[in-house]
Amino acid sequence: MLIHNIGILAGIQPEGQLRLEGTEQGCTGILENAWLSITDGRITGFGPMATCPCHSDHSEESLLDARGGMLMPGFCDSHTHVVYAGSRDGEFLDKINGLSYEEIAARGGGILNSSDLLHRTSEEELYRESMPRVEEMLGKGTVALEIKSGYGLNPEDELKMLRVIRRIGQSVPAAVKSTFLGAHAVGRGYTHEDYVRAVMEMMPEAAQLADFVDVFCDEGFFTVEDTAHILEAARGLLRPKIHANELAVSGGVQVGVQYGALSVDHLERTGEAEIQALQGSATMPTMLPGSSFFLGLPYGKAREFLDAGLGIALASDYNPGSSPSGDMRFVMALGCIRMRLTPVEAFNAVTLNGAYAMGLSREYGSITVGKRAGLILTDPGWDLTKIAYQYQTPFIRRVFL
Ligand code: NIG
Ligand code: FE
C-alpha cells in the first residue's frame, strides 16, 4: 500500500531509537507533504511528495490519498486492566459521595469486588465482556497494549485471566503483552503471608502465559519486602513492571529499579529520591493521568522527571476502579493540560516511550522503516498540538493495524 498526499508525517525516528529522554522527548521527526509505503504490514519507505513512487505500478486499492491528513504512529498503551468482569459503577456513587479509593476498598468494594465478579464469570464470558473494550481502544487508535491479570487472586482464576489475555492477543491485529499481577490485592480466604507465598508459587505457571510480572507495591496492599520476595520468585522468568507510589511514597520505585523493572507505573507521589533511583536505569517511569483524573489524585510530576533528564511514558490504566477509559488521546491531552507536557512530549509518551515500557519499541511507536505499520491517519487539518488541544473532536479517519 502506498499512502500519498500526507499533510504531516509525524513521529519519524531513526532505527535503534528505543526511547526518548529529557530534552529529546520534546522533539520528533516531521515531514510535511509526504508519502509512506507499507508491505506485509511493515513500513517500507517514506519521503517527500517530490520523490513519491505513486505513479508507477500501484493499483487503485493499494493507493490511498491522505488528502492532507496527518499520519502518525498509533498509540502504545503500556498499562491496562481491560480484562475484568461486570462493572463497578455501583462504587461510582460512593466516590461521588466523597469516599476515597482506599475507603471504597475497605468496604468490600474495589479490587476484591471485581475479583468476586470474575470468580463467578466463565472464561468464555470473560473473553466476551472484555473484547468490546479492546475493540473500542483499537478504534481510538491504540495499536499495541499491555493487559494485566490481578482480578483472579487465586491460582485458578489468575490463570483464567492470563488465558483470556492470550486469546485476546490471538484475536486482534494489535500487539498484546500480558502481565501477571497476582499481587494486586490479598485474595479472599488467605492471610497476607499465605497469599504472598501463593503468588510466588503461581510464578512458573504464570510465566508460561505472561510476558511480565507486576506487584501493587503501595500502602495497604503489598510492602517493599513482599515485592522483593515476589520479584525474587520471578527472577529469570518474568521481567517486572511495578505499580508504585500511587497512594503513598511506597519505596516501590526503588525496589522496581533494583530488580531491573521495565517500567514503574503510577508515580502520583514521588520526590527527589525516586528521580535519583531512576537515573541511569533502563526503567521507564510511567504515569497514568486518567486515574489521577478519575480519583482526584495528584498528577505525576512529569516536568520534574523530564527536567532531570528522564523520559516518561503515559498509559491509560483502563480498569473499572480508577480509570474506566482507554482513550489514549485523552491521556495525551491530560498530559498537556494537567502535567504541563508539550504536545510533542505527550505524543512521545503515548507512542515510542509507551512501546518501550512494554518491550515493543523495536516494532512500534514511531515512523521507522522496518517497524510495524500500526498507524493513525487523521482527517485533514490536524497536527500534534491540535489533537491534544481540541481533545474531544473526532480526528481519526483510519487506523492501520
Ligand atoms: O492501577 N492501583 C491498582 N490497580 C489499579 C486499580 C484497580 C482497580 O481498582 O480495580 C490501578 O489503578
Ligand atoms: Fe494499574
XYZ file of N, CA, C and O in Angstrom, residues 123 147 149 155-167 169-170 176-180 202-213 237-238:
148
model
N -14.723 -18.404 31.666
C -13.626 -17.923 30.814
C -14.170 -17.351 29.498
O -13.740 -16.299 29.035
N -1.986 -5.896 28.948
C -3.154 -6.202 29.795
C -2.665 -7.024 30.983
O -1.897 -7.976 30.815
N -3.340 -9.379 34.575
C -4.266 -10.176 35.380
C -4.457 -9.399 36.700
O -4.209 -8.207 36.741
N -4.963 -19.173 42.284
C -4.269 -19.730 41.115
C -5.204 -19.982 39.931
O -4.876 -19.626 38.792
N -6.366 -20.550 40.206
C -7.256 -20.918 39.102
C -7.733 -19.681 38.319
O -7.700 -19.656 37.085
N -8.172 -18.668 39.055
C -8.750 -17.500 38.376
C -7.679 -16.599 37.759
O -7.930 -15.940 36.748
N -6.489 -16.560 38.366
C -5.406 -15.789 37.733
C -5.036 -16.407 36.384
O -4.840 -15.707 35.393
N -4.947 -17.743 36.359
C -4.594 -18.407 35.093
C -5.723 -18.241 34.074
O -5.470 -18.072 32.883
N -6.957 -18.240 34.562
C -8.102 -17.985 33.663
C -7.938 -16.614 32.998
O -8.093 -16.478 31.783
N -7.590 -15.618 33.787
C -7.391 -14.276 33.210
C -6.259 -14.275 32.185
O -6.371 -13.663 31.123
N -5.152 -14.940 32.537
C -4.000 -14.936 31.616
C -4.346 -15.642 30.308
O -3.882 -15.240 29.245
N -5.182 -16.675 30.388
C -5.601 -17.340 29.136
C -6.499 -16.428 28.302
O -6.409 -16.405 27.083
N -7.357 -15.680 28.992
C -8.225 -14.740 28.254
C -7.369 -13.658 27.572
O -7.597 -13.305 26.413
N -6.359 -13.172 28.282
C -5.473 -12.149 27.678
C -4.778 -12.732 26.443
O -4.706 -12.093 25.392
N -4.311 -13.982 26.570
C -3.650 -14.614 25.425
C -4.618 -14.743 24.241
O -4.267 -14.447 23.098
N -5.868 -15.118 24.557
C -6.852 -15.280 23.486
C -7.162 -13.939 22.817
O -7.339 -13.879 21.594
N -5.069 -11.515 22.521
C -3.900 -11.267 21.669
C -3.966 -12.030 20.359
O -3.504 -11.539 19.324
N -4.566 -13.228 20.409
C -4.683 -14.021 19.182
C -5.834 -13.546 18.292
O -5.883 -13.866 17.118
N -0.431 -7.434 21.748
C -0.921 -7.515 23.128
C 0.152 -8.164 23.995
O 0.614 -9.261 23.693
N 0.577 -7.475 25.033
C 1.512 -8.034 26.013
C 0.744 -8.339 27.291
O -0.201 -7.631 27.648
N 1.194 -9.371 27.986
C 0.442 -9.886 29.121
C 1.281 -9.795 30.396
O 2.456 -10.146 30.398
N 0.648 -9.340 31.474
C 1.364 -9.192 32.750
C 0.638 -9.937 33.872
O -0.570 -9.764 34.054
N 1.402 -10.727 34.613
C 0.865 -11.464 35.760
C 0.888 -10.551 36.991
O 1.939 -10.253 37.532
N 2.663 -19.436 42.185
C 1.989 -19.388 40.872
C 2.967 -19.040 39.745
O 2.658 -19.225 38.571
N 4.126 -18.501 40.110
C 5.023 -17.884 39.121
C 5.375 -18.777 37.922
O 5.229 -18.341 36.777
N 5.831 -20.037 38.173
C 6.235 -20.833 36.997
C 5.100 -21.041 35.995
O 5.317 -20.924 34.785
N 3.896 -21.286 36.497
C 2.777 -21.491 35.567
C 2.369 -20.186 34.884
O 2.088 -20.164 33.684
N 2.369 -19.118 35.668
C 2.027 -17.807 35.086
C 3.030 -17.445 33.999
O 2.663 -16.857 32.975
N 4.284 -17.820 34.217
C 5.339 -17.464 33.252
C 5.145 -18.156 31.906
O 5.669 -17.703 30.897
N 4.364 -19.231 31.890
C 4.063 -19.891 30.606
C 3.144 -19.021 29.753
O 3.092 -19.172 28.544
N 2.381 -18.159 30.423
C 1.365 -17.377 29.711
C 1.698 -15.891 29.615
O 1.258 -15.217 28.686
N 2.436 -15.369 30.597
C 2.623 -13.915 30.682
C 4.000 -13.494 30.167
O 4.915 -14.305 30.050
N 4.109 -12.190 29.863
C 5.400 -11.611 29.469
C 6.089 -10.915 30.639
O 7.305 -10.774 30.652
N 5.286 -10.401 31.587
C 5.832 -9.592 32.677
C 5.154 -9.968 33.999
O 4.119 -10.622 34.009
N 5.785 -9.503 35.096
C 5.166 -9.670 36.426
C 5.008 -8.281 37.050
O 5.841 -7.405 36.846
N 12.356 -15.563 35.026
C 11.099 -15.989 34.386
C 10.366 -14.806 33.763
O 9.988 -14.850 32.593
N 10.145 -13.768 34.560
C 9.329 -12.644 34.088
C 9.969 -11.331 34.532
O 10.316 -11.170 35.709
